[in-house]
CSV table of C-alpha atoms and ligand atoms in Angstrom, one decimal:
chain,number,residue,atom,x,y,z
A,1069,UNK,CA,3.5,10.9,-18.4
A,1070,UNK,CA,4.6,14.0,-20.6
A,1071,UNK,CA,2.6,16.4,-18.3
A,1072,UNK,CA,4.3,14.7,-15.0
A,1073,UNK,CA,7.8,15.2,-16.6
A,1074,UNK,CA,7.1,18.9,-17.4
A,1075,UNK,CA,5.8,19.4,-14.0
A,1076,UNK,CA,8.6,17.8,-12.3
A,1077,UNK,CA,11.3,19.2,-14.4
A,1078,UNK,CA,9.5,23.3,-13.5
A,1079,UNK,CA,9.8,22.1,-9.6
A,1080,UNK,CA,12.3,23.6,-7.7
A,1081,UNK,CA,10.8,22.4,-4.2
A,1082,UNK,CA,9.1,19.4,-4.0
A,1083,UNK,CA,7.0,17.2,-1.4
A,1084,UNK,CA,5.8,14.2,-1.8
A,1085,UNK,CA,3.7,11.9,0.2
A,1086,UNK,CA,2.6,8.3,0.6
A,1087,UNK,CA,-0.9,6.6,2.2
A,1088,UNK,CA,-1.4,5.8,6.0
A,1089,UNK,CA,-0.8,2.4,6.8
A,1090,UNK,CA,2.0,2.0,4.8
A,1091,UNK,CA,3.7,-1.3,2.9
A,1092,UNK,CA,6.9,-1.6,0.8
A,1093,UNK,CA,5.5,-0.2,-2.2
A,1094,UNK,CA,3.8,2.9,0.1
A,1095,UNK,CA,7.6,3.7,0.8
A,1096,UNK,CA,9.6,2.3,-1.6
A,1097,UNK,CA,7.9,4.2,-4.1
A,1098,UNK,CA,7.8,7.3,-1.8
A,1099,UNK,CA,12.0,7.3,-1.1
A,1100,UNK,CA,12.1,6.0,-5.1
A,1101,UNK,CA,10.8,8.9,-6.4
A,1102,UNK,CA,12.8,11.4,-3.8
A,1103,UNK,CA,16.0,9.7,-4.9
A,1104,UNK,CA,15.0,10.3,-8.6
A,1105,UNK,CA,14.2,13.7,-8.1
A,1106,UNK,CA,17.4,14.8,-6.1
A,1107,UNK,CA,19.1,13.3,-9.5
A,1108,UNK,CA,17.7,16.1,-11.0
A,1109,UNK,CA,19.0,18.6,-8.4
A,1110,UNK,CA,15.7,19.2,-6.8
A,1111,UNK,CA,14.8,19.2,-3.6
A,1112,UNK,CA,12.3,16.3,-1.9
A,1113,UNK,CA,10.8,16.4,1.8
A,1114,UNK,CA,9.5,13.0,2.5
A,1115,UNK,CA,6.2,12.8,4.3
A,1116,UNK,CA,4.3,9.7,6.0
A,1117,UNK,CA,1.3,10.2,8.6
A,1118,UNK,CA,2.8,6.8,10.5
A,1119,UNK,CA,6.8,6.2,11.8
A,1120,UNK,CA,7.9,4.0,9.0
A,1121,UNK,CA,7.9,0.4,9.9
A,1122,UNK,CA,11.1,-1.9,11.3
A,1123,UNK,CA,10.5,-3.2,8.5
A,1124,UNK,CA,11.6,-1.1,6.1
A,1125,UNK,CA,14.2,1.3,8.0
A,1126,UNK,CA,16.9,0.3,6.7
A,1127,UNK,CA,15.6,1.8,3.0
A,1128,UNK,CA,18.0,4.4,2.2
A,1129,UNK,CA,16.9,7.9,2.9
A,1130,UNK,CA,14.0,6.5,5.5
A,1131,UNK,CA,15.5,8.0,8.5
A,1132,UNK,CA,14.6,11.7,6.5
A,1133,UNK,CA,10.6,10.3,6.2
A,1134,UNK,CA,8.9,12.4,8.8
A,1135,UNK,CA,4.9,12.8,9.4
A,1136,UNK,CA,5.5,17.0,8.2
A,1137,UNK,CA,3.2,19.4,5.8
A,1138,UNK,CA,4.6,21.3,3.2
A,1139,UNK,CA,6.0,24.1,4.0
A,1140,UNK,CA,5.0,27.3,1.9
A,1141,UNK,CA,8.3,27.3,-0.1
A,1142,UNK,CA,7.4,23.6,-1.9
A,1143,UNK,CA,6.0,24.3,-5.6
A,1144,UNK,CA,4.8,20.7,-6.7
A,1145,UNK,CA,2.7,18.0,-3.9
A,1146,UNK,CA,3.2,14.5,-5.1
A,1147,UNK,CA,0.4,11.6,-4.0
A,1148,UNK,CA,2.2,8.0,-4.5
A,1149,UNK,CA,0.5,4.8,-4.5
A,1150,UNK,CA,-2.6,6.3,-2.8
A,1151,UNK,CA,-5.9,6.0,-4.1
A,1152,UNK,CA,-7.5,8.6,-2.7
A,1153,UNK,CA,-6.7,11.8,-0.6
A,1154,UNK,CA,-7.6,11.6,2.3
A,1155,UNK,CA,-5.6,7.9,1.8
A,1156,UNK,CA,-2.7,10.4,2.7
A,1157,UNK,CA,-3.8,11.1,6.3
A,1158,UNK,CA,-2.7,14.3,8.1
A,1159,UNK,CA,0.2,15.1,6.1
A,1160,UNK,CA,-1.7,16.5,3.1
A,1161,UNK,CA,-5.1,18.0,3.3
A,1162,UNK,CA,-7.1,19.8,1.3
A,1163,UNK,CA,-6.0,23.2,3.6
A,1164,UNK,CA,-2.0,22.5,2.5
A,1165,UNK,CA,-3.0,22.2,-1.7
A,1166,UNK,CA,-2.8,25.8,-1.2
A,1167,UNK,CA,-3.2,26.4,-5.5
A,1168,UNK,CA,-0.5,24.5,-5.6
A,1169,UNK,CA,-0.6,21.5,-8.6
A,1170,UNK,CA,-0.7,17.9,-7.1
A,1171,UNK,CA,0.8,15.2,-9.0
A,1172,UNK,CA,-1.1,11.9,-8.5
A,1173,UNK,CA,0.9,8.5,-9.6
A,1174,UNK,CA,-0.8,5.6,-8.5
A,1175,UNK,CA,-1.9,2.1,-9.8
A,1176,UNK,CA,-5.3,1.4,-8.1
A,1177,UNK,CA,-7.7,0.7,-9.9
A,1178,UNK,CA,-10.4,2.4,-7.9
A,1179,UNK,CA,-7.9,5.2,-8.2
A,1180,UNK,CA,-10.4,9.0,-8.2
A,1181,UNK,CA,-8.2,10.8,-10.2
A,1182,UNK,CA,-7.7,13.3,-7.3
A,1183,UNK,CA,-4.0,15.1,-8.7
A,1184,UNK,CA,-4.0,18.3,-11.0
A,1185,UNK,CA,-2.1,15.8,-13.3
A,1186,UNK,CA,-2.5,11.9,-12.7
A,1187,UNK,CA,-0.2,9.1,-13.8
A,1188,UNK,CA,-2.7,6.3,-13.3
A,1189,UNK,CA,-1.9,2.6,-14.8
A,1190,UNK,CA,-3.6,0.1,-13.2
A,1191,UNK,CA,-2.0,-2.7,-15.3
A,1192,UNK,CA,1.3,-1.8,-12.9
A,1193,UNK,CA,1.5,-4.3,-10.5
A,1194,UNK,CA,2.9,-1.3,-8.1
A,1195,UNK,CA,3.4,2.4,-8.0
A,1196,UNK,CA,7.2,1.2,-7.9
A,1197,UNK,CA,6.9,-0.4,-11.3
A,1198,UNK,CA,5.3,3.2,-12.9
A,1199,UNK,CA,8.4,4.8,-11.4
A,1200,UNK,CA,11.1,2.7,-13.2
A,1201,UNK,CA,8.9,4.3,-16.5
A,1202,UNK,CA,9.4,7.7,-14.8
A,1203,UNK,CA,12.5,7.8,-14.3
A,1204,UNK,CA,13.1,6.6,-18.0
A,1205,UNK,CA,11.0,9.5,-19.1
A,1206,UNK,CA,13.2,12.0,-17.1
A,1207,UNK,CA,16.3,10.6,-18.4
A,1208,UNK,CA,17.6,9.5,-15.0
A,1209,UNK,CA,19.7,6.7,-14.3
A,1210,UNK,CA,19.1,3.9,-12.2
A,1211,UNK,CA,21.7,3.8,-9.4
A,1212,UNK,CA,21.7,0.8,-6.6
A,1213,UNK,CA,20.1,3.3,-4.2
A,1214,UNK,CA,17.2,4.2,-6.5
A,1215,UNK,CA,16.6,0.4,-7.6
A,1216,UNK,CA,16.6,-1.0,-4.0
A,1217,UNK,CA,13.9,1.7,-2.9
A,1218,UNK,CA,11.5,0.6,-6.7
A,1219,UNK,CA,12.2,-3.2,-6.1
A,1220,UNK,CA,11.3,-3.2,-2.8
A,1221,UNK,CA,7.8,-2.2,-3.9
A,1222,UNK,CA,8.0,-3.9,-7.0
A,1223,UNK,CA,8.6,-7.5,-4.8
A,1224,UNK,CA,6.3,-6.6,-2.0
A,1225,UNK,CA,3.1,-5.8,-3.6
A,1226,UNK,CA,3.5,-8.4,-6.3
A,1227,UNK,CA,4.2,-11.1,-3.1
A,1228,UNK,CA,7.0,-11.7,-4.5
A,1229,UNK,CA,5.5,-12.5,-8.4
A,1230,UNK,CA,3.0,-14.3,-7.5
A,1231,UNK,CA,-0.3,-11.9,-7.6
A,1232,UNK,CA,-2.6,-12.4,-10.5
A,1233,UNK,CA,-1.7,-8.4,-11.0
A,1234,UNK,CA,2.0,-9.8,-12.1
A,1235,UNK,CA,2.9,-9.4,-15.7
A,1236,UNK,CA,5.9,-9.6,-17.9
A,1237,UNK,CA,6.5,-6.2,-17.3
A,1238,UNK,CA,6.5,-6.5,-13.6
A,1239,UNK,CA,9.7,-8.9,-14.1
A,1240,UNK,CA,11.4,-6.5,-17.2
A,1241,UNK,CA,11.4,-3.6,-14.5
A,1242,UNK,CA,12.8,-5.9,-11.2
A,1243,UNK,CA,15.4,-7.7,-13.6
A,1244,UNK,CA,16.5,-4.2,-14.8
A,1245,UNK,CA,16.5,-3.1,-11.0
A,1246,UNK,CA,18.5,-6.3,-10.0
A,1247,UNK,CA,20.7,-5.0,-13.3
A,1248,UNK,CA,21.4,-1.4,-11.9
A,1249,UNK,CA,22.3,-2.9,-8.2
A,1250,UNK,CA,19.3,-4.1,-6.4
A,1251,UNK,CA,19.7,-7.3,-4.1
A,1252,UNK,CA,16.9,-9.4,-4.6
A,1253,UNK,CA,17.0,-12.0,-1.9
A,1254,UNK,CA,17.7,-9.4,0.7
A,1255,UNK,CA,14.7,-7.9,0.0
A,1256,UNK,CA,12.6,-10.6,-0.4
A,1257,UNK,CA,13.8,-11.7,3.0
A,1258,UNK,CA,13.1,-8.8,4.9
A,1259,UNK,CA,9.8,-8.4,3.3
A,1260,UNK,CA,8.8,-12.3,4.0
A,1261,UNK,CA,10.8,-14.0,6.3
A,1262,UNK,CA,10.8,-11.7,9.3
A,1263,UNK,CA,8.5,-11.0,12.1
A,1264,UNK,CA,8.7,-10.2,15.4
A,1265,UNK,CA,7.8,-12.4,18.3
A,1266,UNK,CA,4.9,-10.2,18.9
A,1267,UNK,CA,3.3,-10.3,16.0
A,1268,UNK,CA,3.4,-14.5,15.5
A,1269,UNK,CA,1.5,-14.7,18.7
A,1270,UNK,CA,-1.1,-12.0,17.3
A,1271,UNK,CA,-1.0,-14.1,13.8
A,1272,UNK,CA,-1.8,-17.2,16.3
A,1273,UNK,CA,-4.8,-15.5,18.1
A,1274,UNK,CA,-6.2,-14.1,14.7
A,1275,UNK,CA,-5.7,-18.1,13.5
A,1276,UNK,CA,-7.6,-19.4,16.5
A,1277,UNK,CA,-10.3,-17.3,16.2
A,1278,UNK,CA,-10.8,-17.7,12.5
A,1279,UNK,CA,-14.4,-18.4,11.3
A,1280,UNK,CA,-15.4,-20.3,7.7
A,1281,UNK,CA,-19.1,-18.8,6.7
A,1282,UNK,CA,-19.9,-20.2,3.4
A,1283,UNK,CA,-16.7,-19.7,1.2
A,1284,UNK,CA,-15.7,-16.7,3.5
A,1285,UNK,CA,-12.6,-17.0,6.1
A,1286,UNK,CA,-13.0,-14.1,8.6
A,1287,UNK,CA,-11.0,-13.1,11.5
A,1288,UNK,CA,-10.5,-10.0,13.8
A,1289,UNK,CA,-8.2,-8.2,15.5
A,1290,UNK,CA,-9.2,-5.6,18.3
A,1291,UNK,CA,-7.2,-2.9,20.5
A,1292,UNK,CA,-7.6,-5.4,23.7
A,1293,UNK,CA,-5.2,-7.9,21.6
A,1294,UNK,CA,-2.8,-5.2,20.2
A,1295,UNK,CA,-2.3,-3.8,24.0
A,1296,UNK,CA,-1.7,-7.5,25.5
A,1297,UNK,CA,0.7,-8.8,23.1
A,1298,UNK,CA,2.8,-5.5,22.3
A,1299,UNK,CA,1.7,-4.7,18.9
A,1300,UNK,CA,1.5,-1.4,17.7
A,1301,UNK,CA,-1.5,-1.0,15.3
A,1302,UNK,CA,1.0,-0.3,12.3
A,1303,UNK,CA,2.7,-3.7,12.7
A,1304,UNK,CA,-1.0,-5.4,13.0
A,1305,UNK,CA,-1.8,-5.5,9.2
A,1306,UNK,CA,-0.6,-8.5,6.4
A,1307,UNK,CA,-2.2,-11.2,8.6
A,1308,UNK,CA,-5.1,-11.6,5.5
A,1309,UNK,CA,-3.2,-13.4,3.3
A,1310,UNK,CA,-2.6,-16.5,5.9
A,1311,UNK,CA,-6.6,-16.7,5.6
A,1312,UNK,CA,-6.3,-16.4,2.1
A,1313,UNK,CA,-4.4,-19.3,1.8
A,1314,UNK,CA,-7.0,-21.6,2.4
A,1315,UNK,CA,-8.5,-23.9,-0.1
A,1316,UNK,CA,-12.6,-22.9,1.0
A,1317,UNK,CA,-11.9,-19.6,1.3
A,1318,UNK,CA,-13.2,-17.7,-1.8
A,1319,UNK,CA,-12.7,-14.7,0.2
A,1320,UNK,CA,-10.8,-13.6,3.4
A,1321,UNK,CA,-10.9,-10.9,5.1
A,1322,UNK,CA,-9.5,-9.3,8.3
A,1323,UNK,CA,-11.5,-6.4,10.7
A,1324,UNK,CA,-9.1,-4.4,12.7
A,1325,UNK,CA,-10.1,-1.9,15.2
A,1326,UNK,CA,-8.0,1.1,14.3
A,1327,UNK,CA,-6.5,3.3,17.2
A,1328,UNK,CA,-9.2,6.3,16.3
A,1329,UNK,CA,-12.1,3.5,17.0
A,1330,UNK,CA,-12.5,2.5,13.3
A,1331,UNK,CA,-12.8,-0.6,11.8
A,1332,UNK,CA,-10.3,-1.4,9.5
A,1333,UNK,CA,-11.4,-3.8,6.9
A,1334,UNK,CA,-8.7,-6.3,4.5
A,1335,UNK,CA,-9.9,-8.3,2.0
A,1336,UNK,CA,-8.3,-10.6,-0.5
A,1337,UNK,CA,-9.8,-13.0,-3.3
A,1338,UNK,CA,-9.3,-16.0,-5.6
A,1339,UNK,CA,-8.4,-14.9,-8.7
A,1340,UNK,CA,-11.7,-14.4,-11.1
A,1341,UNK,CA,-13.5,-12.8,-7.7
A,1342,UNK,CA,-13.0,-9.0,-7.9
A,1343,UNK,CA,-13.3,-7.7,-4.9
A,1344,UNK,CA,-13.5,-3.6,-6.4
A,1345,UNK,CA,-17.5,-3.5,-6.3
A,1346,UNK,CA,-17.6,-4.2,-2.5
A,1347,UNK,CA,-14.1,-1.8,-1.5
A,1348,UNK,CA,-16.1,0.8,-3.6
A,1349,UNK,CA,-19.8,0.2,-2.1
A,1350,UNK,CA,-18.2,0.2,1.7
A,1351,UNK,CA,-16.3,3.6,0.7
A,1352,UNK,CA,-13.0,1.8,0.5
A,1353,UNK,CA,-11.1,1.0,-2.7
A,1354,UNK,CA,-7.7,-1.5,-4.1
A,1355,UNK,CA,-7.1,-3.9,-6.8
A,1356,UNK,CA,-9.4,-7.2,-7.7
A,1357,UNK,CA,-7.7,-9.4,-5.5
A,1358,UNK,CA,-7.2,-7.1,-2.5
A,1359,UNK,CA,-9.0,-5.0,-1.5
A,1360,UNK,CA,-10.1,-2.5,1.9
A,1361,UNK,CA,-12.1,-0.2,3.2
A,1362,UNK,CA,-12.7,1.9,6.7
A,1363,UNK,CA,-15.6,1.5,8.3
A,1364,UNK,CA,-17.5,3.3,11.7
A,1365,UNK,CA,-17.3,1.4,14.9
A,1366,UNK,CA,-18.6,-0.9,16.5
A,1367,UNK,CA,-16.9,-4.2,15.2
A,1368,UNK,CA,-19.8,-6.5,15.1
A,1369,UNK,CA,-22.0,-3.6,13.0
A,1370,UNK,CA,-19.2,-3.2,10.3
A,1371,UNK,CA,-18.1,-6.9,10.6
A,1372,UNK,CA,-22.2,-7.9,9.7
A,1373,UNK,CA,-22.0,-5.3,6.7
A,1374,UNK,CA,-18.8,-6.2,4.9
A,1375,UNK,CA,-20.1,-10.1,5.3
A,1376,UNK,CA,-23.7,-9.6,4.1
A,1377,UNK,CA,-22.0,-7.8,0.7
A,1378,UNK,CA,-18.9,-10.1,0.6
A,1379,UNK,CA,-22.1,-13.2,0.9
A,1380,UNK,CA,-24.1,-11.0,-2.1
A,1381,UNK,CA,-21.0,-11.0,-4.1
A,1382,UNK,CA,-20.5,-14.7,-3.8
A,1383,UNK,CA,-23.9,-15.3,-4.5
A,1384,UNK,CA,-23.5,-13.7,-7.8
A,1385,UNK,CA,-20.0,-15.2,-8.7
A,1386,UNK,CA,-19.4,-19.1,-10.1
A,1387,UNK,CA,-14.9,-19.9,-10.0
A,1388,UNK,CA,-14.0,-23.2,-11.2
A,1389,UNK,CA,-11.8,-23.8,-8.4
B,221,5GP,P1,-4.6,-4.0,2.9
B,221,5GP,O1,-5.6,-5.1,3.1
B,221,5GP,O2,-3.3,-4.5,2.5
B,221,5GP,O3,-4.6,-3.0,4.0
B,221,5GP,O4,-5.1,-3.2,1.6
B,221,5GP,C1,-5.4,-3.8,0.4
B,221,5GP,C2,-5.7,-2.8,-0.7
B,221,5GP,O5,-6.9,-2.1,-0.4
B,221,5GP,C3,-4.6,-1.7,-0.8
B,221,5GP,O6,-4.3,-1.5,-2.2
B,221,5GP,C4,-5.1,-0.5,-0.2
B,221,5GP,O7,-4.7,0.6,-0.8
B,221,5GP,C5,-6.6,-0.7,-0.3
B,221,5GP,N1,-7.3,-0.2,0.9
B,221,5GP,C6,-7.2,-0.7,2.2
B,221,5GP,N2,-8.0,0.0,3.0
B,221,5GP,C7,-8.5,1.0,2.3
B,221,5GP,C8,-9.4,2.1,2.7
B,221,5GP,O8,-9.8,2.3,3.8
B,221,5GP,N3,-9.7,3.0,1.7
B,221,5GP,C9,-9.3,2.8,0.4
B,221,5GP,N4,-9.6,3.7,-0.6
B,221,5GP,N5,-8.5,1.8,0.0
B,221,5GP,C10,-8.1,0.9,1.0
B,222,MN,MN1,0.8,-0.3,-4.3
């Protein structure tokens, strides 16, 4: 953390940078830390590969996140809650580094250690929750619009306290954020209870066409569906943790087909499954109890893959239920 604070404070220009397929903690971590850092007089372009989500709009200082490079003129690149690099899409890659230092804060625990300086705690049940610490470090003060932006990620990656990754810390930072101005409920609702019409018929197809194969719950989602109900591909993902929910699932997972032709692949656990060896063998990465990786088209190829090493896994694996 010392080596991140002298970096930031020697910063004049600064851009930062979030991963593709973005949640709350993606850009409430992302606006956060630009709202921490324009405390300290500096100045913060905001950069996502996707155009930020309904969903979380309304965050203040969204309406500046724009899929850009840096320009020449920035002097620190900042990675947020991304596990690897090339997690950040088109806005940052290896071309734009330029010799310039790259500050990595993340909490994955498949995390590669990518930055010139890396702020990596994967006891933090979000990147949000790290910043709260950051921001302590560089002697800024929370204000409502800085606490909305950290407890946004804080709520939404935690599921609103209820992950296994939650700790007494995770609920010290969001009562300290409620403290300096953030409104819980509202941001609770927005994150859970709202959808679009759209997207509850997709999450009925995707229900339909689940399938049980021994302890896992698998479902998939392709570009024919997105096109016929009016999804866009950014809206399709969160639809794993419905499968989740299930008592015989040990495991659930979701295959997307990604606009590019990829094949998106969500996974999520019972707690005592980790899910880390299997992200890691299918080149992916996450946390023990979710989990995802990318894989080459087609669907059923990647689909008979992730199952034969999700099957491996359980085969290994005893969970008092
Ligand atoms: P989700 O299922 O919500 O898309 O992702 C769950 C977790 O897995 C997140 O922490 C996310 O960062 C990680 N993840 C998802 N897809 C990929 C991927 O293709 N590569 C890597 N490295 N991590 C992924
Ligand atoms: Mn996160």
């Amino acid at each position: 953390m010392r080596d991140a604070v002298q970096l930031i404070q020697n910063a004049r220009r600064v851009f930062a940078a979030s991963h593709i397929d973005h949640d709350g903690d993606a850009v409430g971590s992302l606006l956060g830390f630009a709202h921490i850092l324009r405390q300290l007089g500096k100045t913060v372009t905001v950069a996502l590969a996707d155009p930020v989500s309904w969903r979380f709009e309304h965050l203040p200082g969204a309406e500046k996140i724009h899929a850009v490079k840096p320009s020449p003129d920035d002097d620190l690149l900042v990675s947020l809650d991304a596990s690897e690099f090339n997690r950040l899409g088109a806005v940052l890659t290896p071309n734009d580094l330029a010799g310039r230092p790259l500050l990595m804060i993340d909490h994955h625990i498949t995390n590669s250690r990518f930055g010139t300086v890396n702020v990596l705690d994967p006891t933090a049940a979000s990147t949000c929750e790290i910043l709260y610490s950051l921001a302590q470090a560089l002697d800024v003060p929370l204000d409502p619009t800085i606490a909305t932006c950290l407890l946004t990620g804080v709520v939404t990656d935690t599921l609103g306290f209820r992950t296994t990754s939650t700790t007494p810390r995770s609920l010290e930072v969001a009562q300290a954020l409620m403290h300096a101005g953030a409104n819980l409920s509202e941001i609770c609702q927005r994150a859970f209870n709202s959808d679009t019409y759209a997207r509850l018929c997709l999450t009925a197809d995707v229900l339909h066409r689940m399938t049980l194969d021994e302890g896992v719950l698998w479902s998939q989602v392709t570009l024919d569906d997105l096109r016929r109900l009016g999804v866009p591909y950014a809206e399709s993902a969160g639809l794993v943790g419905y499968l989740n929910s299930v008592r015989e699932a040990r495991v659930a997972v979701i295959f997307r087909e990604n606009e590019d032709g990829r094949i998106d692949v969500s996974m999520r656990s019972k707690p005592g499954i980790s899910l880390a060896s299997v992200a890691l063998a299918l080149g992916g990465g996450g946390h023990p109890q979710a989990a995802g990786a990318t894989l080459p088209p087609p669907m059923n190829a990647a689909r008979e893959r992730v199952l034969a090493e999700l099957h491996k896994l359980l085969a290994g694996t005893t969970v008092s239920a």
